[in-house]
mmCIF file of C-alpha atoms and ligand atoms in Angstrom:
data_model
loop_
_atom_site.group_PDB
_atom_site.id
_atom_site.type_symbol
_atom_site.label_atom_id
_atom_site.label_comp_id
_atom_site.label_asym_id
_atom_site.label_seq_id
_atom_site.Cartn_x
_atom_site.Cartn_y
_atom_site.Cartn_z
ATOM 1 C CA UNK B 19 91.542 95.076 71.557
ATOM 2 C CA UNK B 20 90.821 96.433 75.027
ATOM 3 C CA UNK B 21 92.647 95.162 78.097
ATOM 4 C CA UNK B 22 92.326 96.057 81.786
ATOM 5 C CA UNK B 23 95.154 97.419 83.913
ATOM 6 C CA UNK B 24 95.439 98.258 87.589
ATOM 7 C CA UNK B 25 95.327 102.053 87.739
ATOM 8 C CA UNK B 26 95.413 102.334 91.536
ATOM 9 C CA UNK B 27 95.501 100.305 94.722
ATOM 10 C CA UNK B 28 94.318 101.120 98.242
ATOM 11 C CA UNK B 29 93.858 99.477 101.595
ATOM 12 C CA UNK B 30 92.702 100.124 105.113
ATOM 13 C CA UNK B 31 93.372 98.471 108.454
ATOM 14 C CA UNK B 32 91.446 99.265 111.623
ATOM 15 C CA UNK B 33 93.379 101.033 114.345
ATOM 16 C CA UNK B 34 93.085 98.394 117.051
ATOM 17 C CA UNK B 35 95.854 95.797 117.042
ATOM 18 C CA UNK B 36 95.508 92.436 118.786
ATOM 19 C CA UNK B 37 98.920 90.834 119.389
ATOM 20 C CA UNK B 38 99.695 87.207 120.105
ATOM 21 C CA UNK B 39 100.476 88.306 123.658
ATOM 22 C CA UNK B 40 96.970 89.766 123.960
ATOM 23 C CA UNK B 41 95.600 86.389 122.793
ATOM 24 C CA UNK B 42 97.642 84.582 125.432
ATOM 25 C CA UNK B 43 95.408 86.312 127.968
ATOM 26 C CA UNK B 44 92.226 85.199 126.174
ATOM 27 C CA UNK B 45 92.815 81.525 125.277
ATOM 28 C CA UNK B 46 95.289 78.748 126.091
ATOM 29 C CA UNK B 47 97.908 79.627 123.467
ATOM 30 C CA UNK B 48 101.345 81.194 123.181
ATOM 31 C CA UNK B 49 103.081 83.703 120.964
ATOM 32 C CA UNK B 50 105.652 81.023 120.112
ATOM 33 C CA UNK B 51 103.015 78.455 119.041
ATOM 34 C CA UNK B 52 101.217 80.983 116.828
ATOM 35 C CA UNK B 53 104.419 82.287 115.221
ATOM 36 C CA UNK B 54 105.863 78.822 114.602
ATOM 37 C CA UNK B 55 102.677 77.363 113.108
ATOM 38 C CA UNK B 56 101.404 80.383 111.186
ATOM 39 C CA UNK B 57 103.933 83.242 111.104
ATOM 40 C CA UNK B 58 101.277 85.570 112.517
ATOM 41 C CA UNK B 59 102.393 88.116 115.130
ATOM 42 C CA UNK B 60 99.403 90.435 115.261
ATOM 43 C CA UNK B 61 96.116 91.246 113.522
ATOM 44 C CA UNK B 62 93.873 94.337 113.263
ATOM 45 C CA UNK B 63 90.372 94.326 114.746
ATOM 46 C CA UNK B 64 87.511 96.608 113.661
ATOM 47 C CA UNK B 65 86.255 99.083 116.249
ATOM 48 C CA UNK B 66 82.764 98.675 117.698
ATOM 49 C CA UNK B 67 80.387 99.907 115.033
ATOM 50 C CA UNK B 68 83.033 99.838 112.275
ATOM 51 C CA UNK B 69 81.741 97.752 109.379
ATOM 52 C CA UNK B 70 83.024 96.000 106.273
ATOM 53 C CA UNK B 71 81.716 98.820 104.075
ATOM 54 C CA UNK B 72 83.309 101.487 106.331
ATOM 55 C CA UNK B 73 86.677 99.850 105.768
ATOM 56 C CA UNK B 74 86.035 99.237 102.069
ATOM 57 C CA UNK B 75 85.238 102.925 101.549
ATOM 58 C CA UNK B 76 88.618 103.946 102.984
ATOM 59 C CA UNK B 77 90.429 101.419 100.776
ATOM 60 C CA UNK B 78 88.405 102.419 97.700
ATOM 61 C CA UNK B 79 89.059 106.140 98.135
ATOM 62 C CA UNK B 80 92.797 105.433 98.503
ATOM 63 C CA UNK B 81 92.786 103.419 95.252
ATOM 64 C CA UNK B 82 90.832 106.145 93.453
ATOM 65 C CA UNK B 83 93.254 108.820 94.714
ATOM 66 C CA UNK B 84 96.224 106.849 93.438
ATOM 67 C CA UNK B 85 94.550 106.444 90.047
ATOM 68 C CA UNK B 86 93.494 110.112 89.876
ATOM 69 C CA UNK B 87 89.889 109.004 89.392
ATOM 70 C CA UNK B 88 86.907 110.808 90.925
ATOM 71 C CA UNK B 89 84.499 108.559 92.871
ATOM 72 C CA UNK B 90 81.604 109.591 90.593
ATOM 73 C CA UNK B 91 83.501 108.215 87.599
ATOM 74 C CA UNK B 92 83.385 104.620 88.900
ATOM 75 C CA UNK B 93 81.030 102.641 86.645
ATOM 76 C CA UNK B 94 81.329 99.103 88.071
ATOM 77 C CA UNK B 95 81.789 97.699 91.580
ATOM 78 C CA UNK B 96 82.647 94.066 92.348
ATOM 79 C CA UNK B 97 82.928 93.445 96.085
ATOM 80 C CA UNK B 98 84.240 90.228 97.638
ATOM 81 C CA UNK B 99 83.275 89.602 101.254
ATOM 82 C CA UNK B 100 81.999 86.871 103.561
ATOM 83 C CA UNK B 101 81.125 89.353 106.291
ATOM 84 C CA UNK B 102 78.599 91.711 104.669
ATOM 85 C CA UNK B 103 77.042 94.597 106.616
ATOM 86 C CA UNK B 104 73.532 93.427 105.697
ATOM 87 C CA UNK B 105 71.717 90.570 103.933
ATOM 88 C CA UNK B 106 70.715 93.239 101.414
ATOM 89 C CA UNK B 107 71.433 95.752 100.006
ATOM 90 C CA UNK B 108 74.745 94.142 99.166
ATOM 91 C CA UNK B 109 78.042 95.730 100.169
ATOM 92 C CA UNK B 110 78.756 96.874 96.603
ATOM 93 C CA UNK B 111 75.547 98.881 96.561
ATOM 94 C CA UNK B 112 76.197 100.348 100.018
ATOM 95 C CA UNK B 113 79.639 101.428 98.838
ATOM 96 C CA UNK B 114 78.259 102.811 95.586
ATOM 97 C CA UNK B 115 75.913 105.150 97.504
ATOM 98 C CA UNK B 116 78.800 106.464 99.591
ATOM 99 C CA UNK B 117 80.996 107.082 96.557
ATOM 100 C CA UNK B 118 78.158 108.798 94.725
ATOM 101 C CA UNK B 119 78.486 106.787 91.504
ATOM 102 C CA UNK B 120 74.727 106.365 91.119
ATOM 103 C CA UNK B 121 73.586 103.918 88.475
ATOM 104 C CA UNK B 122 76.819 101.934 88.337
ATOM 105 C CA UNK B 123 76.188 98.186 88.663
ATOM 106 C CA UNK B 124 77.332 97.011 92.089
ATOM 107 C CA UNK B 125 77.306 93.575 93.675
ATOM 108 C CA UNK B 126 79.041 91.500 96.264
ATOM 109 C CA UNK B 127 80.061 87.875 96.062
ATOM 110 C CA UNK B 128 80.825 85.415 98.801
ATOM 111 C CA UNK B 129 83.613 83.072 97.812
ATOM 112 C CA UNK B 130 85.431 83.425 101.147
ATOM 113 C CA UNK B 131 89.177 84.013 100.831
ATOM 114 C CA UNK B 132 89.010 83.945 97.014
ATOM 115 C CA UNK B 133 86.439 86.758 96.970
ATOM 116 C CA UNK B 134 88.777 89.437 95.697
ATOM 117 C CA UNK B 135 90.193 87.178 92.973
ATOM 118 C CA UNK B 136 86.717 86.222 91.771
ATOM 119 C CA UNK B 137 85.715 89.907 91.767
ATOM 120 C CA UNK B 138 88.883 90.835 89.874
ATOM 121 C CA UNK B 139 88.224 88.181 87.243
ATOM 122 C CA UNK B 140 84.670 89.422 86.643
ATOM 123 C CA UNK B 141 85.628 93.111 86.591
ATOM 124 C CA UNK B 142 88.448 92.372 84.131
ATOM 125 C CA UNK B 143 85.954 90.834 81.717
ATOM 126 C CA UNK B 144 83.633 93.840 81.889
ATOM 127 C CA UNK B 145 86.513 96.235 81.188
ATOM 128 C CA UNK B 146 87.777 94.062 78.324
ATOM 129 C CA UNK B 147 84.376 93.989 76.636
ATOM 130 C CA UNK B 148 84.087 97.766 76.978
ATOM 131 C CA UNK B 149 81.077 97.526 79.311
ATOM 132 C CA UNK B 150 82.994 99.166 82.178
ATOM 133 C CA UNK B 151 85.729 101.783 82.161
ATOM 134 C CA UNK B 152 86.435 102.454 85.826
ATOM 135 C CA UNK B 153 85.890 99.205 87.703
ATOM 136 C CA UNK B 154 86.408 99.133 91.430
ATOM 137 C CA UNK B 155 87.345 95.725 92.843
ATOM 138 C CA UNK B 156 87.127 95.264 96.599
ATOM 139 C CA UNK B 157 87.996 92.635 99.179
ATOM 140 C CA UNK B 158 86.918 93.581 102.711
ATOM 141 C CA UNK B 159 86.163 91.639 105.884
ATOM 142 C CA UNK B 160 85.234 91.981 109.540
ATOM 143 C CA UNK B 161 86.102 88.383 110.385
ATOM 144 C CA UNK B 162 86.433 89.303 114.068
ATOM 145 C CA UNK B 163 82.609 89.192 114.170
ATOM 146 C CA UNK B 164 82.439 85.531 113.040
ATOM 147 C CA UNK B 165 85.376 84.227 115.078
ATOM 148 C CA UNK B 166 84.722 82.217 118.227
ATOM 149 C CA UNK B 167 87.098 84.023 120.583
ATOM 150 C CA UNK B 168 87.085 80.985 122.908
ATOM 151 C CA UNK B 169 88.306 78.602 120.193
ATOM 152 C CA UNK B 170 92.106 78.765 120.161
ATOM 153 C CA UNK B 171 92.378 76.753 116.956
ATOM 154 C CA UNK B 172 90.751 79.542 114.904
ATOM 155 C CA UNK B 173 90.829 82.706 117.062
ATOM 156 C CA UNK B 174 94.556 83.171 116.505
ATOM 157 C CA UNK B 175 94.319 83.140 112.698
ATOM 158 C CA UNK B 176 92.018 85.886 111.510
ATOM 159 C CA UNK B 177 91.928 89.689 111.269
ATOM 160 C CA UNK B 178 89.952 92.571 109.764
ATOM 161 C CA UNK B 179 90.792 94.910 106.886
ATOM 162 C CA UNK B 180 90.032 96.013 103.342
ATOM 163 C CA UNK B 181 91.819 96.272 100.020
ATOM 164 C CA UNK B 182 90.829 97.756 96.663
ATOM 165 C CA UNK B 183 92.055 98.142 93.121
ATOM 166 C CA UNK B 184 90.734 100.318 90.328
ATOM 167 C CA UNK B 185 90.805 98.799 86.833
ATOM 168 C CA UNK B 186 90.944 100.961 83.708
ATOM 169 C CA UNK B 187 91.105 100.143 79.994
ATOM 170 C CA UNK B 188 94.603 99.765 78.524
ATOM 171 C CA UNK B 189 96.234 98.888 75.182
ATOM 172 C CA UNK B 190 98.252 96.017 76.618
ATOM 173 C CA UNK B 191 97.183 93.471 79.253
ATOM 174 C CA UNK B 192 97.504 94.378 82.892
ATOM 175 C CA UNK B 193 95.254 91.543 84.031
ATOM 176 C CA UNK B 194 96.782 88.902 81.755
ATOM 177 C CA UNK B 195 94.682 85.935 82.877
ATOM 178 C CA UNK B 196 92.632 84.732 85.823
ATOM 179 C CA UNK B 197 91.689 81.157 86.696
ATOM 180 C CA UNK B 198 88.792 80.404 89.041
ATOM 181 C CA UNK B 199 87.882 77.076 90.647
ATOM 182 C CA UNK B 200 85.683 75.598 93.369
ATOM 183 C CA UNK B 201 84.964 72.221 94.920
ATOM 184 C CA UNK B 202 81.955 72.207 97.231
ATOM 185 C CA UNK B 203 82.558 68.641 98.369
ATOM 186 C CA UNK B 204 85.009 70.153 100.872
ATOM 187 C CA UNK B 205 82.295 72.280 102.487
ATOM 188 C CA UNK B 206 82.665 70.689 105.921
ATOM 189 C CA UNK B 207 86.397 71.366 106.313
ATOM 190 C CA UNK B 208 86.000 75.140 106.618
ATOM 191 C CA UNK B 209 82.659 76.832 107.091
ATOM 192 C CA UNK B 210 80.553 79.309 109.017
ATOM 193 C CA UNK B 211 76.792 79.029 109.518
ATOM 194 C CA UNK B 212 74.674 82.064 110.192
ATOM 195 C CA UNK B 213 72.813 82.004 106.873
ATOM 196 C CA UNK B 214 69.164 81.150 106.340
ATOM 197 C CA UNK B 215 69.653 77.414 106.866
ATOM 198 C CA UNK B 216 68.730 77.526 110.527
ATOM 199 C CA UNK B 217 69.780 73.914 111.037
ATOM 200 C CA UNK B 218 73.354 75.232 110.786
ATOM 201 C CA UNK B 219 73.722 76.201 114.406
ATOM 202 C CA UNK B 220 77.395 77.126 114.384
ATOM 203 C CA UNK B 221 77.596 80.832 113.537
ATOM 204 C CA UNK B 222 81.343 81.145 113.938
ATOM 205 C CA UNK B 223 84.216 79.867 111.787
ATOM 206 C CA UNK B 224 84.769 76.102 112.036
ATOM 207 C CA UNK B 225 87.884 74.589 110.529
ATOM 208 C CA UNK B 226 89.753 71.293 110.285
ATOM 209 C CA UNK B 227 93.115 73.061 110.203
ATOM 210 C CA UNK B 228 95.322 70.110 109.323
ATOM 211 C CA UNK B 229 93.241 68.984 106.371
ATOM 212 C CA UNK B 230 92.723 72.522 105.097
ATOM 213 C CA UNK B 231 96.470 73.005 105.222
ATOM 214 C CA UNK B 232 97.154 69.861 103.217
ATOM 215 C CA UNK B 233 94.569 70.559 100.499
ATOM 216 C CA UNK B 234 95.577 74.246 100.302
ATOM 217 C CA UNK B 235 99.248 73.474 99.629
ATOM 218 C CA UNK B 236 98.486 70.928 96.896
ATOM 219 C CA UNK B 237 95.731 72.958 95.271
ATOM 220 C CA UNK B 238 97.669 76.232 95.225
ATOM 221 C CA UNK B 239 100.647 74.427 93.718
ATOM 222 C CA UNK B 240 98.482 73.194 90.852
ATOM 223 C CA UNK B 241 96.803 76.621 90.492
ATOM 224 C CA UNK B 242 100.067 78.452 89.958
ATOM 225 C CA UNK B 243 101.246 75.813 87.473
ATOM 226 C CA UNK B 244 97.977 76.296 85.560
ATOM 227 C CA UNK B 245 98.521 80.058 85.385
ATOM 228 C CA UNK B 246 102.118 79.767 84.192
ATOM 229 C CA UNK B 247 101.216 77.125 81.604
ATOM 230 C CA UNK B 248 98.218 79.073 80.272
ATOM 231 C CA UNK B 249 100.484 82.009 79.508
ATOM 232 C CA UNK B 250 103.663 80.188 78.464
ATOM 233 C CA UNK B 251 105.479 81.949 81.292
ATOM 234 C CA UNK B 252 108.541 80.541 83.092
ATOM 235 C CA UNK B 253 108.934 80.702 86.861
ATOM 236 C CA UNK B 254 111.993 82.907 86.330
ATOM 237 C CA UNK B 255 109.878 85.493 84.440
ATOM 238 C CA UNK B 256 107.946 86.333 87.617
ATOM 239 C CA UNK B 257 108.933 89.371 89.661
ATOM 240 C CA UNK B 258 106.586 88.759 92.586
ATOM 241 C CA UNK B 259 104.253 86.230 94.155
ATOM 242 C CA UNK B 260 101.357 87.997 95.891
ATOM 243 C CA UNK B 261 99.707 85.114 97.738
ATOM 244 C CA UNK B 262 96.669 84.790 99.944
ATOM 245 C CA UNK B 263 97.892 85.507 103.464
ATOM 246 C CA UNK B 264 96.600 82.603 105.562
ATOM 247 C CA UNK B 265 99.712 80.964 106.892
ATOM 248 C CA UNK B 266 103.405 81.657 106.293
ATOM 249 C CA UNK B 267 104.101 77.923 105.919
ATOM 250 C CA UNK B 268 101.552 77.598 103.097
ATOM 251 C CA UNK B 269 103.108 80.655 101.417
ATOM 252 C CA UNK B 270 106.606 79.193 101.757
ATOM 253 C CA UNK B 271 105.457 75.918 100.201
ATOM 254 C CA UNK B 272 103.999 77.795 97.222
ATOM 255 C CA UNK B 273 107.175 79.848 96.840
ATOM 256 C CA UNK B 274 109.272 76.657 96.837
ATOM 257 C CA UNK B 275 107.092 75.228 94.071
ATOM 258 C CA UNK B 276 107.826 78.383 92.049
ATOM 259 C CA UNK B 277 111.557 78.325 92.900
ATOM 260 C CA UNK B 278 111.046 81.869 94.140
ATOM 261 C CA UNK B 279 113.186 83.130 97.019
ATOM 262 C CA UNK B 280 111.098 84.592 99.852
ATOM 263 C CA UNK B 281 112.532 88.048 99.009
ATOM 264 C CA UNK B 282 110.267 87.963 95.936
ATOM 265 C CA UNK B 283 107.162 86.956 97.873
ATOM 266 C CA UNK B 284 104.929 89.600 99.453
ATOM 267 C CA UNK B 285 104.050 88.549 103.001
ATOM 268 C CA UNK B 286 101.831 90.594 105.282
ATOM 269 C CA UNK B 287 100.331 87.706 107.244
ATOM 270 C CA UNK B 288 102.705 88.505 110.123
ATOM 271 C CA UNK B 289 101.037 91.892 110.670
ATOM 272 C CA UNK B 290 97.539 91.335 109.242
ATOM 273 C CA UNK B 291 96.682 87.712 110.030
ATOM 274 C CA UNK B 292 94.272 86.075 107.582
ATOM 275 C CA UNK B 293 91.873 88.764 106.334
ATOM 276 C CA UNK B 294 90.151 86.432 103.846
ATOM 277 C CA UNK B 295 88.939 88.346 100.764
ATOM 278 C CA UNK B 296 90.932 91.413 101.842
ATOM 279 C CA UNK B 297 94.253 89.628 102.050
ATOM 280 C CA UNK B 298 95.491 89.749 98.431
ATOM 281 C CA UNK B 299 94.591 93.417 97.752
ATOM 282 C CA UNK B 300 95.958 94.396 101.181
ATOM 283 C CA UNK B 301 99.254 92.665 100.417
ATOM 284 C CA UNK B 302 99.355 94.174 96.931
ATOM 285 C CA UNK B 303 98.717 97.721 98.135
ATOM 286 C CA UNK B 304 101.197 97.384 100.997
ATOM 287 C CA UNK B 305 103.920 96.311 98.555
ATOM 288 C CA UNK B 306 103.055 98.980 95.969
ATOM 289 C CA UNK B 307 103.109 101.775 98.546
ATOM 290 C CA UNK B 308 106.380 100.471 100.025
ATOM 291 C CA UNK B 309 107.903 100.851 96.539
ATOM 292 C CA UNK B 310 108.579 97.119 96.266
ATOM 293 C CA UNK B 311 106.196 96.289 93.408
ATOM 294 C CA UNK B 312 106.888 98.628 90.497
ATOM 295 C CA UNK B 313 105.128 99.456 87.226
ATOM 296 C CA UNK B 314 105.772 96.884 84.518
ATOM 297 C CA UNK B 315 106.563 94.035 86.879
ATOM 298 C CA UNK B 316 104.995 90.587 86.501
ATOM 299 C CA UNK B 317 102.949 89.347 89.470
ATOM 300 C CA UNK B 318 101.341 86.011 90.253
ATOM 301 C CA UNK B 319 98.313 86.338 92.537
ATOM 302 C CA UNK B 320 96.583 83.413 94.250
ATOM 303 C CA UNK B 321 93.945 82.720 96.884
ATOM 304 C CA UNK B 322 92.331 79.712 98.549
ATOM 305 C CA UNK B 323 89.407 79.568 100.946
ATOM 306 C CA UNK B 324 86.217 78.056 102.322
ATOM 307 C CA UNK B 325 84.163 76.039 99.857
ATOM 308 C CA UNK B 326 86.766 75.256 98.786
ATOM 309 C CA UNK B 327 87.201 78.048 96.300
ATOM 310 C CA UNK B 328 90.530 78.986 94.785
ATOM 311 C CA UNK B 329 91.881 81.278 92.119
ATOM 312 C CA UNK B 330 95.075 82.529 90.575
ATOM 313 C CA UNK B 331 96.020 85.219 88.120
ATOM 314 C CA UNK B 332 98.901 86.718 86.198
ATOM 315 C CA UNK B 333 99.151 90.509 86.307
ATOM 316 C CA UNK B 334 101.483 93.005 84.663
ATOM 317 C CA UNK B 335 101.343 95.838 87.208
HETATM 318 N N1 LIG K 425 97.696 77.470 120.632
HETATM 319 C C1 LIG K 425 98.289 76.381 121.163
HETATM 320 N N2 LIG K 425 98.000 75.148 120.785
HETATM 321 C C2 LIG K 425 97.074 74.978 119.827
HETATM 322 C C3 LIG K 425 96.414 76.070 119.245
HETATM 323 C C4 LIG K 425 96.764 77.350 119.677
HETATM 324 N N3 LIG K 425 96.204 78.464 119.163
HETATM 325 N N4 LIG K 425 95.558 75.602 118.313
HETATM 326 C C5 LIG K 425 95.660 74.266 118.317
HETATM 327 N N5 LIG K 425 96.580 73.887 119.239
HETATM 328 C C6 LIG K 425 97.035 72.543 119.571
HETATM 329 C C7 LIG K 425 96.055 71.472 119.154
HETATM 330 O O1 LIG K 425 95.061 71.296 120.141
HETATM 331 C C8 LIG K 425 96.957 70.269 119.026
HETATM 332 O O2 LIG K 425 97.198 69.766 120.315
HETATM 333 P P1 LIG K 425 97.322 68.190 120.558
HETATM 334 O O3 LIG K 425 98.496 67.744 119.727
HETATM 335 O O4 LIG K 425 97.553 68.108 122.022
HETATM 336 O O5 LIG K 425 96.026 67.598 120.103
HETATM 337 C C9 LIG K 425 98.276 70.837 118.529
HETATM 338 O O6 LIG K 425 98.221 72.256 118.827
HETATM 339 C C10 LIG K 425 98.479 70.669 117.026
HETATM 340 O O7 LIG K 425 97.283 71.057 116.381
HETATM 341 P P2 LIG K 425 97.169 70.991 114.813
HETATM 342 O O8 LIG K 425 95.828 71.464 114.400
HETATM 343 O O9 LIG K 425 97.625 69.670 114.339
HETATM 344 O O10 LIG K 425 98.281 72.074 114.414
HETATM 345 P P3 LIG K 425 98.805 72.436 112.987
HETATM 346 O O11 LIG K 425 100.268 72.290 112.934
HETATM 347 O O12 LIG K 425 98.009 71.801 111.896
HETATM 348 O O13 LIG K 425 98.521 73.993 112.936
HETATM 349 C C11 LIG K 425 96.960 75.488 111.967
HETATM 350 C C12 LIG K 425 97.202 74.443 113.029
HETATM 351 C C13 LIG K 425 95.509 75.947 112.056
HETATM 352 C C14 LIG K 425 97.894 76.663 112.200
HETATM 353 C C15 LIG K 425 97.249 74.871 110.578
HETATM 354 O O14 LIG K 425 96.607 73.628 110.480
HETATM 355 C C16 LIG K 425 96.796 75.755 109.462
HETATM 356 O O15 LIG K 425 97.290 76.837 109.269
HETATM 357 N N6 LIG K 425 95.838 75.256 108.636
HETATM 358 C C17 LIG K 425 95.345 76.002 107.513
HETATM 359 C C18 LIG K 425 94.493 77.090 108.004
HETATM 360 C C19 LIG K 425 94.095 78.011 106.910
HETATM 361 O O16 LIG K 425 94.914 78.408 106.146
HETATM 362 N N7 LIG K 425 92.829 78.327 106.887
HETATM 363 C C20 LIG K 425 92.291 79.271 106.038
HETATM 364 C C21 LIG K 425 92.358 78.860 104.639
HETATM 365 S S1 LIG K 425 91.816 80.199 103.774
#
């Protein structure tokens, strides 16, 4: 029986940093308000002309380096993003051309903040059926281009960045299980127009923060329970929670539900802000490279975003 394991991780953050103090000069907000409500202290912002695929390429090459895999050997690309470079070709294809893995199937999917988790779930299934051997899974976003920088209720939350993992076949499960969900009846609580429905005039992120917060906490709580139950795993078996990085208070609520002390929760939201599909792989790579997450450890991953879409997964790193 073939399983998929994470052979390498990588990430990239643009050079420019926007601090809460910088935002104080742009909108009616304060460092204290942002830190108390969200935990965020700063976020990275893509340079003029720097695109989602530019950032994804840096993250992908870092993951490939760690795995000792040549770019031409990649035979599957699943790319989660809500901020694609173009309508088409999709970001997966644009990345494929840069890596030189011609012929490999490549696609992107737009499930907002759950984009990486959805991509991971699909790539895992291709590796497990033997249809892919070197599957690159990406989450990358230039959210700064769809943020209304005059809207203080959303401008303080988001950032840009990219994360990647390379999956390879293994004898024992690395990706143990993934669980995907969506509920489109919540579409009006968090959305961004700009698609082909021209009646949608708002082309920047719109959010009912309070309600999103409430649904996110409840839904993520149930998602992690589902993952533990599906695998017969106890809370105490987990080494790390690698959550979606939207808001420190949401993360703390999830950690409490797991009885996990915050020392066993990877948090990067303070430095990265909410990078949507990039947030889980960015957090994962940051923790791996810092020597915190080690080989053989048991991780619970989760994400929640616009749609709503949400996902969780159990991973033996
Ligand atoms: N700076 C200062 N004040 C702000 C502000 C800002 N950046 N943004 C909003 N406010 C004000 C509001 O206008 C409101 O003022 P009022 O009481 O005079 O009307 C007050 O702060 C409280 O606003 P509220 O929206 O109730 O705050 P909150 O405690 O819910 O925190 C969020 C707002 C956005 C931080 C919080 O709701 C949140 O994190 N929601 C989830 C967001 C999320 O995770 N989204 C992505 C999911 S993937």
